[in-house]
Every structure is written in structure tokens, then in C-alpha cells.
Short mmCIF file of C-alpha atoms and ligand atoms in Angstrom, two decimals:
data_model
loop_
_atom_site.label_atom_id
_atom_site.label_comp_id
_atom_site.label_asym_id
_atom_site.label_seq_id
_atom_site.Cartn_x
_atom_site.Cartn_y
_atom_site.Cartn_z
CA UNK A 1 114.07 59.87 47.15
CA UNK A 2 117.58 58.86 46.25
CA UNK A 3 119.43 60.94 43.53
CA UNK A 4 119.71 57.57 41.70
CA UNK A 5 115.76 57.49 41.77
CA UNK A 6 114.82 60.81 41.46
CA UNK A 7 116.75 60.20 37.47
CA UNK A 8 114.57 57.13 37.05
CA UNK A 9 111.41 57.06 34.74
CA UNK A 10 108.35 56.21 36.35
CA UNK A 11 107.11 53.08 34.93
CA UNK A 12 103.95 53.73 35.69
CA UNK A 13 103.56 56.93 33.22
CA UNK A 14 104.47 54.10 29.83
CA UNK A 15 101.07 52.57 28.65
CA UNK A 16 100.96 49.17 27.46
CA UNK A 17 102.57 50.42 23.66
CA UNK A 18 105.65 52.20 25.49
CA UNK A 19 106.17 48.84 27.58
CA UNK A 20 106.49 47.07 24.57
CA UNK A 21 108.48 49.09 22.97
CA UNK A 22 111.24 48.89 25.80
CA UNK A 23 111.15 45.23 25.88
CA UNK A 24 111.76 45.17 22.22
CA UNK A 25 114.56 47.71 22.69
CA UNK A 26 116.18 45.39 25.40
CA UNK A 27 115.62 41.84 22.94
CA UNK A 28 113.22 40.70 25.64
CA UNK A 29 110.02 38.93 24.43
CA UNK A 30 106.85 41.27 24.02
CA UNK A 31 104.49 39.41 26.31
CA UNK A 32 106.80 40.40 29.08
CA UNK A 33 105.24 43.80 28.77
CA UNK A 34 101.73 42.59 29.17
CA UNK A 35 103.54 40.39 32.12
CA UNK A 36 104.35 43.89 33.68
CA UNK A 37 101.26 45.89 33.22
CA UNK A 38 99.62 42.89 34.88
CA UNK A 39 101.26 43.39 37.86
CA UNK A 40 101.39 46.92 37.83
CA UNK A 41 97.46 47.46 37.06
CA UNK A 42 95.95 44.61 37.98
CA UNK A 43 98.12 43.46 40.93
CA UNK A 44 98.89 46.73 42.01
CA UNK A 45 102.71 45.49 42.88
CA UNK A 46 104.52 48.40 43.68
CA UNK A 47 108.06 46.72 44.01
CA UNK A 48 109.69 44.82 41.20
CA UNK A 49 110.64 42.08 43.11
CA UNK A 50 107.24 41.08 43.70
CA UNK A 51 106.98 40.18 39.88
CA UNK A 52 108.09 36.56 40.88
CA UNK A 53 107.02 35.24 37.18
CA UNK A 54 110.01 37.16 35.75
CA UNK A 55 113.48 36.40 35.69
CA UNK A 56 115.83 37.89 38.07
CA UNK A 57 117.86 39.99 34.94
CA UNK A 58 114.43 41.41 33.65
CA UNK A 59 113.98 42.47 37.36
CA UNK A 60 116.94 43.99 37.15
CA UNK A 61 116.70 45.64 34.24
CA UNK A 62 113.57 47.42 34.93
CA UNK A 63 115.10 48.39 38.17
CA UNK A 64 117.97 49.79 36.65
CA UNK A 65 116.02 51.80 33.88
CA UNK A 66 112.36 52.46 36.42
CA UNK A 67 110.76 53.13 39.51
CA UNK A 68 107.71 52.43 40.90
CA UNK A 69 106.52 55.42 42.21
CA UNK A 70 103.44 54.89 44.67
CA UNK A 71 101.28 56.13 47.70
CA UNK A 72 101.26 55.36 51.26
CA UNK A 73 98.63 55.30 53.84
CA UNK A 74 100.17 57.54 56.09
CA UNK A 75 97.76 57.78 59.18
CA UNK A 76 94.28 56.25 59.58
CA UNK A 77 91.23 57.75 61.74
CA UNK A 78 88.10 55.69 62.58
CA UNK A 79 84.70 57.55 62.86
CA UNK A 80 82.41 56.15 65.47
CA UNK A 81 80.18 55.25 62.23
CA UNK A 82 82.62 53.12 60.88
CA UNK A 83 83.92 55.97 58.09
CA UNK A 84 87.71 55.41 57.61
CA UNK A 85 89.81 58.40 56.83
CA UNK A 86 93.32 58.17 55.30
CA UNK A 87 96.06 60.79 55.01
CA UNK A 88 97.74 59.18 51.28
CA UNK A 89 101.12 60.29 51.03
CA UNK A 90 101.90 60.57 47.54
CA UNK A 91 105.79 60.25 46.44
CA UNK A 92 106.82 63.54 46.19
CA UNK A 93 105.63 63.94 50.04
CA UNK A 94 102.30 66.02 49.23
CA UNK A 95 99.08 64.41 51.22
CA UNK A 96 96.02 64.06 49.98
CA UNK A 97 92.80 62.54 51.55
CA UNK A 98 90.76 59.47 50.66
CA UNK A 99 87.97 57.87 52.81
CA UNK A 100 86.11 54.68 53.20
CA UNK A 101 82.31 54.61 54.04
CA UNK A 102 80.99 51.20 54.88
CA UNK A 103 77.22 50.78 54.88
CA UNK A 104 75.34 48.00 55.82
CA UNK A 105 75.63 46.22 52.15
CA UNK A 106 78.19 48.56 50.50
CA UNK A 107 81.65 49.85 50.65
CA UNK A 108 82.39 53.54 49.16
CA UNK A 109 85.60 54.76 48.14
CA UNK A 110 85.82 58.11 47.87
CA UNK A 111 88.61 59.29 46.92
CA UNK A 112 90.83 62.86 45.72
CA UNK A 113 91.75 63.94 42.35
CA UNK A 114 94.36 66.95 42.87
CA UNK A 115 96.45 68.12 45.99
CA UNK A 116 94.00 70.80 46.90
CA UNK A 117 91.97 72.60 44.80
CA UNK A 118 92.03 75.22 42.03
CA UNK A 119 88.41 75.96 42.50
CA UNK A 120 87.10 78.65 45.33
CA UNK A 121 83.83 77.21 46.53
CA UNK A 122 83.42 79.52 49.40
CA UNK A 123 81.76 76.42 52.08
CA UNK A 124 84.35 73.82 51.28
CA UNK A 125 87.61 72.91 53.46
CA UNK A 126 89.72 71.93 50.25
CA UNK A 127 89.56 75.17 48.53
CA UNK A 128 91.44 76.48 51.33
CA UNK A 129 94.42 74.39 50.11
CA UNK A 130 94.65 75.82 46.41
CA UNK A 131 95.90 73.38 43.65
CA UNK A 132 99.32 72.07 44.22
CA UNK A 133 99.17 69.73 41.33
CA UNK A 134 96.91 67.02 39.72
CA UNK A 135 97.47 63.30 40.55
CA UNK A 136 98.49 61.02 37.93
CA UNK A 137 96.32 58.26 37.35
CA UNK A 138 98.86 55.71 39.16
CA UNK A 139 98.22 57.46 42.58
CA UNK A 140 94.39 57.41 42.12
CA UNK A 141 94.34 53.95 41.23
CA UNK A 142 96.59 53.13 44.35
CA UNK A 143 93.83 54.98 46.61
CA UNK A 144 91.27 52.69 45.18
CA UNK A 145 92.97 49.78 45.70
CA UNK A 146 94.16 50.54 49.18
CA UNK A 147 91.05 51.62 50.14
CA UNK A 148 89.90 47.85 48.15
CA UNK A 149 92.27 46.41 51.13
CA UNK A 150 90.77 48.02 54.02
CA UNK A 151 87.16 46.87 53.07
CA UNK A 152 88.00 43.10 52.34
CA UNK A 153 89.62 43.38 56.31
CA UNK A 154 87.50 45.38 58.18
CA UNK A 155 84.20 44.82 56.61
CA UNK A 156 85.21 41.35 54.49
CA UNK A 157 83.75 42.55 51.27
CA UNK A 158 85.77 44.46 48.03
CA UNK A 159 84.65 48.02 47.77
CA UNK A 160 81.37 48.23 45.19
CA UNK A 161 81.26 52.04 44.80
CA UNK A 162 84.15 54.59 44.04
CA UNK A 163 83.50 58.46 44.02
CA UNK A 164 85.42 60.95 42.89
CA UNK A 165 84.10 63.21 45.86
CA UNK A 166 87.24 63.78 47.88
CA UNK A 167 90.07 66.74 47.03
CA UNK A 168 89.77 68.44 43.69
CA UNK A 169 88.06 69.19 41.00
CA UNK A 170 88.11 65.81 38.44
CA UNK A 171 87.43 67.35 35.36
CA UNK A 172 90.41 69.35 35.84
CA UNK A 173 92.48 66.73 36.07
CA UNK A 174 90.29 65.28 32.94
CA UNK A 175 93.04 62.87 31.20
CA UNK A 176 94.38 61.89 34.54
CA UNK A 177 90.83 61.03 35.73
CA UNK A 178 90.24 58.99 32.29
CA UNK A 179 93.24 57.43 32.50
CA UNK A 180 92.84 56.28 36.26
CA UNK A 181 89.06 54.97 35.94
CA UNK A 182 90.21 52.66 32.93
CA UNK A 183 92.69 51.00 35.18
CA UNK A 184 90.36 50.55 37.99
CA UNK A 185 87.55 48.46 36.03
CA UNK A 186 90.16 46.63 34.34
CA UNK A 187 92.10 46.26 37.54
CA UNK A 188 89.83 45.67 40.00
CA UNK A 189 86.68 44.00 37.65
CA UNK A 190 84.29 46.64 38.54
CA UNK A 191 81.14 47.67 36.69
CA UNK A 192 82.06 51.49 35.34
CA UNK A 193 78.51 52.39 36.10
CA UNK A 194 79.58 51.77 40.28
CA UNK A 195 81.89 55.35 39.71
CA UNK A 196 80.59 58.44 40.13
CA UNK A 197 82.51 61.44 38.25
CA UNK A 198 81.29 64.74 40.74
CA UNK A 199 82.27 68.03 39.26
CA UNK A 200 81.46 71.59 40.12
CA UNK A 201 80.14 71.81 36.71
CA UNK A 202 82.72 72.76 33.46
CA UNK A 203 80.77 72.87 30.58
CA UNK A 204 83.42 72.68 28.09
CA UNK A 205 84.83 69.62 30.02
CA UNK A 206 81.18 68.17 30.49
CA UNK A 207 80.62 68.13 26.48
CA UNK A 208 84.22 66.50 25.96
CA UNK A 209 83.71 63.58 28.54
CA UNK A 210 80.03 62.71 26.55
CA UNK A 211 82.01 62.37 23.20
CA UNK A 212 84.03 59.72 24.66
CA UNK A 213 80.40 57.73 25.81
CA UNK A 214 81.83 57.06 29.08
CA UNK A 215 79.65 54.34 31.13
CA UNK A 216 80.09 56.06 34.45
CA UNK A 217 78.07 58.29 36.40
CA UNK A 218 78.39 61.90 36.65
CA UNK A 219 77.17 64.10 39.44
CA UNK A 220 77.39 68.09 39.48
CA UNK A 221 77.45 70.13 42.34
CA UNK A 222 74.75 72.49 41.46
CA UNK A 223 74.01 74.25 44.99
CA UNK A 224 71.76 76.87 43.79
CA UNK A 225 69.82 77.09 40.06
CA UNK A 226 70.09 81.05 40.56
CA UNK A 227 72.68 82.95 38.73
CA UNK A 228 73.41 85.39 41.54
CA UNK A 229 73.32 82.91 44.40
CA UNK A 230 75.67 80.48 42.56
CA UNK A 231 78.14 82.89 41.61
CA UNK A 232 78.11 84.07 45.11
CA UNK A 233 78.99 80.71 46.64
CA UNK A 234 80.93 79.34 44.13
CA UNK A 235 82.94 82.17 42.41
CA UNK A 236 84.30 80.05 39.57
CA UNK A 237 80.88 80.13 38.18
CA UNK A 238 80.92 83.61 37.08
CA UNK A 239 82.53 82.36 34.14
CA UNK A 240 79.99 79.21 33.96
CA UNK A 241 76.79 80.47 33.11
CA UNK A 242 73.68 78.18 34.11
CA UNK A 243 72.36 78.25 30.86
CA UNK A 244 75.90 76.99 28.95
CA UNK A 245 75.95 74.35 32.05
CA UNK A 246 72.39 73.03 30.98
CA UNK A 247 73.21 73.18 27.41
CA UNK A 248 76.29 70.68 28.42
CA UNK A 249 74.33 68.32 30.59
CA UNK A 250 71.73 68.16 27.79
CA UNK A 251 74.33 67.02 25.61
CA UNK A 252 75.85 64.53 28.05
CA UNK A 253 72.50 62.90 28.14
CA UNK A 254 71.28 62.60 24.49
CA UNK A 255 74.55 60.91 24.14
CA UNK A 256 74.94 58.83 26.90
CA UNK A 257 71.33 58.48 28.15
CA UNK A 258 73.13 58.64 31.85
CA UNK A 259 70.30 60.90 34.62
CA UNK A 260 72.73 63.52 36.02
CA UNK A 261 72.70 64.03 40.02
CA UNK A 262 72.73 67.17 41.07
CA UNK A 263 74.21 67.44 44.45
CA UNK A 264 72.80 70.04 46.30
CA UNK A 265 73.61 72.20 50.01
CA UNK A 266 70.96 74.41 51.23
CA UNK A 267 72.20 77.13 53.96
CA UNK A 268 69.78 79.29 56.06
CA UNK A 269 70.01 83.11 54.46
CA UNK A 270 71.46 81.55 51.28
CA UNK A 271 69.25 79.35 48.90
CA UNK A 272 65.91 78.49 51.47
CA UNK A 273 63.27 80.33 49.84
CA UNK A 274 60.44 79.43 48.36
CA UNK A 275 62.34 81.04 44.96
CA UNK A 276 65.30 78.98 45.42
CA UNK A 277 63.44 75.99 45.59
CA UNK A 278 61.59 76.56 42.05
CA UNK A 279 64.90 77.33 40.77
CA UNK A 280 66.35 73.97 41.16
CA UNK A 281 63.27 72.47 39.97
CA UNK A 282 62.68 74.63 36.60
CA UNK A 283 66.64 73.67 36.03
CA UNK A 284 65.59 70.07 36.86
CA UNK A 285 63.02 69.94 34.80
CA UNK A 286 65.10 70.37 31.66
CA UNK A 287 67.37 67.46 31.82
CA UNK A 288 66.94 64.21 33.19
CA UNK A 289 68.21 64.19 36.52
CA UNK A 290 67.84 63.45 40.34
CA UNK A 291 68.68 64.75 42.92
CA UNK A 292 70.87 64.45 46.05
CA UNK A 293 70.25 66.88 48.92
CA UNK A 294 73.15 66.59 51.15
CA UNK A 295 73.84 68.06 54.86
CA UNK A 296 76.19 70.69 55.34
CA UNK A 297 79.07 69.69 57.05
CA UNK A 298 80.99 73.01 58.92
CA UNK A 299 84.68 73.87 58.01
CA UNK A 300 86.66 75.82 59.91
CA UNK A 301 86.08 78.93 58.17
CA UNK A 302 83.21 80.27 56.36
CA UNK A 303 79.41 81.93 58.39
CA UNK A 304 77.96 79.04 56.69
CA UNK A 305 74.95 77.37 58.39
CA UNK A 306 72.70 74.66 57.48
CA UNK A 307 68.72 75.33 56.77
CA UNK A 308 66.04 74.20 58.88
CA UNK A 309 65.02 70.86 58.23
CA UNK A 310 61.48 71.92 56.97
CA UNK A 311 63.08 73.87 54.22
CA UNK A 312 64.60 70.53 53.40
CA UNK A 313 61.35 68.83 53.47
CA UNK A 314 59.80 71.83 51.27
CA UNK A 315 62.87 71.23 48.60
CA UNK A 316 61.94 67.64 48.72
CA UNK A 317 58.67 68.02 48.39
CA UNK A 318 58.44 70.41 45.31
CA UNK A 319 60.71 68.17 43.39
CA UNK A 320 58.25 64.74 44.34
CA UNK A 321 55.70 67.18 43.18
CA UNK A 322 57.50 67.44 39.89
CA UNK A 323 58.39 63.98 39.80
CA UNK A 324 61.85 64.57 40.25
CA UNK A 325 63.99 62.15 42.31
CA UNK A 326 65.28 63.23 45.52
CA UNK A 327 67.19 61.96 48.35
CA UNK A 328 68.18 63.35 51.42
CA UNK A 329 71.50 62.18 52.40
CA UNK A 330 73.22 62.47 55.89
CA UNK A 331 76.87 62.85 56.13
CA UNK A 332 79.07 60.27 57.53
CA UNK A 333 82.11 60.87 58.81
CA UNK A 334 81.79 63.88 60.54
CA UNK A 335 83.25 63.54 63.85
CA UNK A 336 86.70 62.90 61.88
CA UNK A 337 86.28 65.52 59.51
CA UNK A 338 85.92 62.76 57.18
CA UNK A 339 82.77 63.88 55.40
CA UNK A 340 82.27 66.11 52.22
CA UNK A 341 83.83 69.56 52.01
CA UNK A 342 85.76 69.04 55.39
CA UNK A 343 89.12 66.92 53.37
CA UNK A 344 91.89 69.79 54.23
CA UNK A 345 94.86 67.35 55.80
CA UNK A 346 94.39 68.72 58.82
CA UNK A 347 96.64 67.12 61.30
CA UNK A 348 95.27 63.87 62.83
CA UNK A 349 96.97 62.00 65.41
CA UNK A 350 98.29 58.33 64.51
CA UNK A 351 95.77 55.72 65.14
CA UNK A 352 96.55 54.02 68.69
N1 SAH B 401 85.08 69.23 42.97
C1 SAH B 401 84.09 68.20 42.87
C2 SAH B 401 84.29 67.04 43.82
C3 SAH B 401 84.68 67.33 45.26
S1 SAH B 401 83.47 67.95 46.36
C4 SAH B 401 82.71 68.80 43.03
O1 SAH B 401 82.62 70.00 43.28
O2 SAH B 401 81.73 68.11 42.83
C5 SAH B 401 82.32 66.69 46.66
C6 SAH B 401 80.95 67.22 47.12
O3 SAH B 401 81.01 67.78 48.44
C7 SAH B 401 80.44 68.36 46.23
O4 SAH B 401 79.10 68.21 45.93
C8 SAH B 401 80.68 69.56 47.13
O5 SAH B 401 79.92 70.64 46.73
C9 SAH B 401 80.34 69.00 48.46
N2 SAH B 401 80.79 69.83 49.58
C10 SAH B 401 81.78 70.74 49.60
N3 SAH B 401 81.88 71.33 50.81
C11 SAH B 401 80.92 70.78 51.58
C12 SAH B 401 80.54 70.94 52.95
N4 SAH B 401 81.16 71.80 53.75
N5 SAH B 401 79.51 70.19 53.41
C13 SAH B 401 78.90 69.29 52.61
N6 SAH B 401 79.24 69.08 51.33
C14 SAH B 401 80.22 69.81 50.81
#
């Protein structure tokens, strides 16, 4: 960054308002600013000279009083299942990860909310990192719609799902988050109910985010409805009870009427027996909810190790019997490290 830049406001951090406000301020028309935050949110322009419906002086003058700070796609690996992984370079020269997952009729975004992680879960790659710092919603937006790019020219179709599933925990990043997922439906025209919020479960954060009535769908990483276990695997949880989590997704549904997911790991020696199992589907039973059984995916680190499968079927079976809605899903990704809980920018050779 040039020490002219680096004194530069980021335009992206005024909202519509503060546009206006600088337009009047410089005796330029008002509708100038919504001219701008077109391009900026819905065009995703990321130069000012691409603004081609403004004069050259009002070009100038935002490029003497802004920048456009933005992301990068850095390096791209292909998984033999289609998966795209992206290192994002974000401005300041921190990476983060976001990844692309094609199926046969959809295109998944999933993409980060922080630079690492301030949470400790013990089987994930990204708490590894710690938190460096949250993104602001301009740099999750730009991972959306690069990733948008990638599926209208690899698989000819704009992305129909986004996740909030890569690096970070989104509720701790809450107004960032907000922020970003506003610009997105506007920007890109997509349903809110096609985003998925996942979070490792905040209570406090949980019962704010209902006020608002969001129309997105949040997912919680429950991993284990015992006390003991969860605290065990995810230490943040000691100060998370179960109970004041249940309370909180209670509340998120009476006023949003929105069925939680719980996303949920089983591990041999860890949460496979038979008590672990009735756990998750007393908790279940409480709030309406679904849930998501996913496949471990090793790290680097960690003695973790994925149950048999006929624990699996056991889990899914109790919850049918409870009429709870379960699906098994397998990981994609893998062989690029692509997949959940293995995002840690590990180095990855450019694509050739
Ligand atoms: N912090 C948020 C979002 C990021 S993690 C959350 O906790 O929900 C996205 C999902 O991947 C979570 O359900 C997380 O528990 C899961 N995950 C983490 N490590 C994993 C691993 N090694 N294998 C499979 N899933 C993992």
C-alpha cells in the first residue's frame, strides 16, 4: 500500500447516508451517491475508473478523498470432486480461505468470517490460527461474489447457496456478518433463506440475531448434547451451558419460526455411545430442529478419529425414531484440504 493510500478512507466502510453526505459536502448531486453504492455493492467494481457513468472530476474526486480496498484470489486448488479452494488475500496481506462446492444442481459458497479463529474447538484446523481480526463486510461480500464468478465459468450457473462455514466464528464478527449478508441479497438478488449462519453456539449472540427476524438460516455446531463431552471438545463451552444454549435457540424459533440444524461430528472414544446418542435426541426434542451428521475430516493435529459407520447408522436411526430429521453428509473437498475444519492456509502450490 502506498503512503498516499494507506491515509485514504475506505469507501467501502460509508453506508449509503455517509455517501450522501460527501456528495453534498463536494456540491455534487445526491443520486451520485446511490450511483456509487451501485457499483460498489451491486457491481462489485473495485476500481473507480470502472464507474464509466460518472464524470471524469467525480472520479477524481473520490480518488483523491477514497480507496477501494478489496480481496484477491491469490491461488486456486481443484479437488478431483470438483471443490474449488481459494487462498483470498485480503488488503492488509492476511489470507483467509473460501471454497466452492459444485453439485450436480447447486453451487455452494462457503466462505470465512475472521482471519483465524478466537474459538478453541480442539478437532478443527482454524483454531490453530487464533483470531487475527474480523473481516469487514466489504471483504466477505467480495468472497461471495468471486466465488459468484467462478461458478458462472466453470459450472455456467450463479452460486444458489452461501455458508458461513469457512474460518471463524460469525457471530463474533456479528455486525460485520449483518452488514455483509444485506449486501449480498441486495447485490447479488439472492433469496436470504439460501444463507446459512453456522455458529459454535453463543447464546447471548443467538437471542440478539432473533430480535432482528433475520430470514436466513442458522446452523449450530452442537457435537455432543452432554455437558462434559462438549466442554471437553470445545472448551469455549464451559462458559456456554447447554441449557442457556437451548433457552436461546428456543427463542430464535418462536420468533422466527426458522428449524435450527445442528451440525454434528461423532469420533470413536468420544460421543458413540448409546448415551451420547439419546443426548442429542432429548436436546432435539426440545426445539425444532434437524439434523446434519457430518464426516470428520483429519487435521494435522489432534488423536481425533471418526466412529464406525454403524454408530452413524444407530445416531440416524434413533433420531428417525423420534422423528427428527437427519442427514448424513460426506465431505467434499478433502483431498485439498478444502473440506470443513481443515481451512488453516496451509501452503498450496499455484495452480499449473
Ligand atoms: N465457527 C462456526 C463456523 C465454522 S466451522 C461453527 O463452529 O459453526 C464449520 C463446521 O465445520 C462446524 O460445524 C464445525 O464444527 C465443523 N468442523 C470443524 N472441524 C471439523 C473437522 N475436522 N471435520 C469436519 N467438520 C469440522
Amino acid at each position: 500500500m502506498s503512503a498516499e493510500n494507506a491515509t485514504k478512507r475506505d469507501i467501502r466502510a460509508l453506508d449509503l447516508q455517509a455517501l450522501k453526505a460527501f456528495f453534498a459536502q463536494h456540491n455534487q448531486q445526491a443520486f451520485r451517491a446511490n450511483q456509487v453504492y451501485q457499483w460498489l455493492w451491486q457491481k462489485g467494481a473495485h476500481h473507480f475508473d470502472e464507474m464509466t457513468n460518472l464524470s471524469k472530476s467525480t472520479r477524481e474526486l473520490l480518488d483523491t478523498h477514497f480507496v477501494i480496498n478489496h480481496i484477491a484470489v491469490d491461488r486456486q486448488q481443484r479437488s478431483s470432486d470438483q471443490t474449488i479452494k481459494n487462498a483470498i488475500r485480503l488488503h492488509d496481506g492476511l489470507t483467509v480461505e473460501s471454497v466452492l462446492i459444485p453439485t450436480e444442481t447447486r453451487s455452494t459458497a462457503c466462505v470465512s468470517s475472521q482471519v483465524g479463529c478466537s474459538l478453541d474447538c480442539t478437532f478443527c484446523a482454524t483454531s490453530q490460527l487464533k483470531r487475527m481480526r474480523n473481516l469487514n463486510p466489504d471483504e466477505i461480500y467480495d468472497q461471495v461474489m468471486a466465488l459468484d464468478r467462478q461458478s458462472q465459468l466453470y459450472f455456467g450457473r450463479p452460486l444458489s447457496n452461501i455458508v458461513f462455514m469457512g474460518m471463524g466464528e460469525p457471530l463474533m464478527n456479528y455486525k460485520n456478518v449483518i452488514a455483509a449478508v444485506e449486501r449480498i441479497t441486495e447485490g447479488l438478488g439472492l433469496s436470504p433463506k439460501r444463507i446459512t449462519i453456522s455458529t459454535s453456539g453463543i447464546p447471548k449472540m443467538i437471542e440478539k440475531l432473533a430480535d432482528e427476524n433475520p430470514r436466513f438460516q442458522l446452523a449450530v455446531s452442537l457435537h455432543s448434547a452432554r455437558e462434559k463431552v462438549r466442554n471437553q471438545i470445545m472448551p469455549f463451552s464451559t462458559s456456554f451451558d447447554l441449557e442457556t444454549l437451548q433457552k436461546s435457540l428456543q427463542y430464535w424459533y418462536q420468533l422466527t419460526r426458522s428449524k435450527i440444524t445442528f451440525e454434528y461430528l461423532i469420533w470413536k472414544g468420544i460421543n458413540d455411545t448409546q448415551q451420547d446418542i439419546e443426548a442429542l435426541v432429548a436436546y432435539c426434542k426440545r426445539v425444532p430442529s434437524k439434523v446434519n451428521i457430518i464426516e470428520y475430516n483429519p487435521t494435522d493435529f489432534g488423536d481425533f478419529e471418526g466412529a464406525d459407520q454403524k454408530v452413524i447408522e444407530a445416531y440416524k436411526m434413533a433420531l428417525e425414531r423420534a422423528r427428527i430429521t437427519v442427514t448424513v453428509r460426506r465431505s467434499r473437498g478433502k483431498d485439498i484440504d478444502a473440506a470443513c475444519g481443515q481451512l488453516a492456509n496451509k501452503l498450496i502450490p499455484l495452480e499449473s
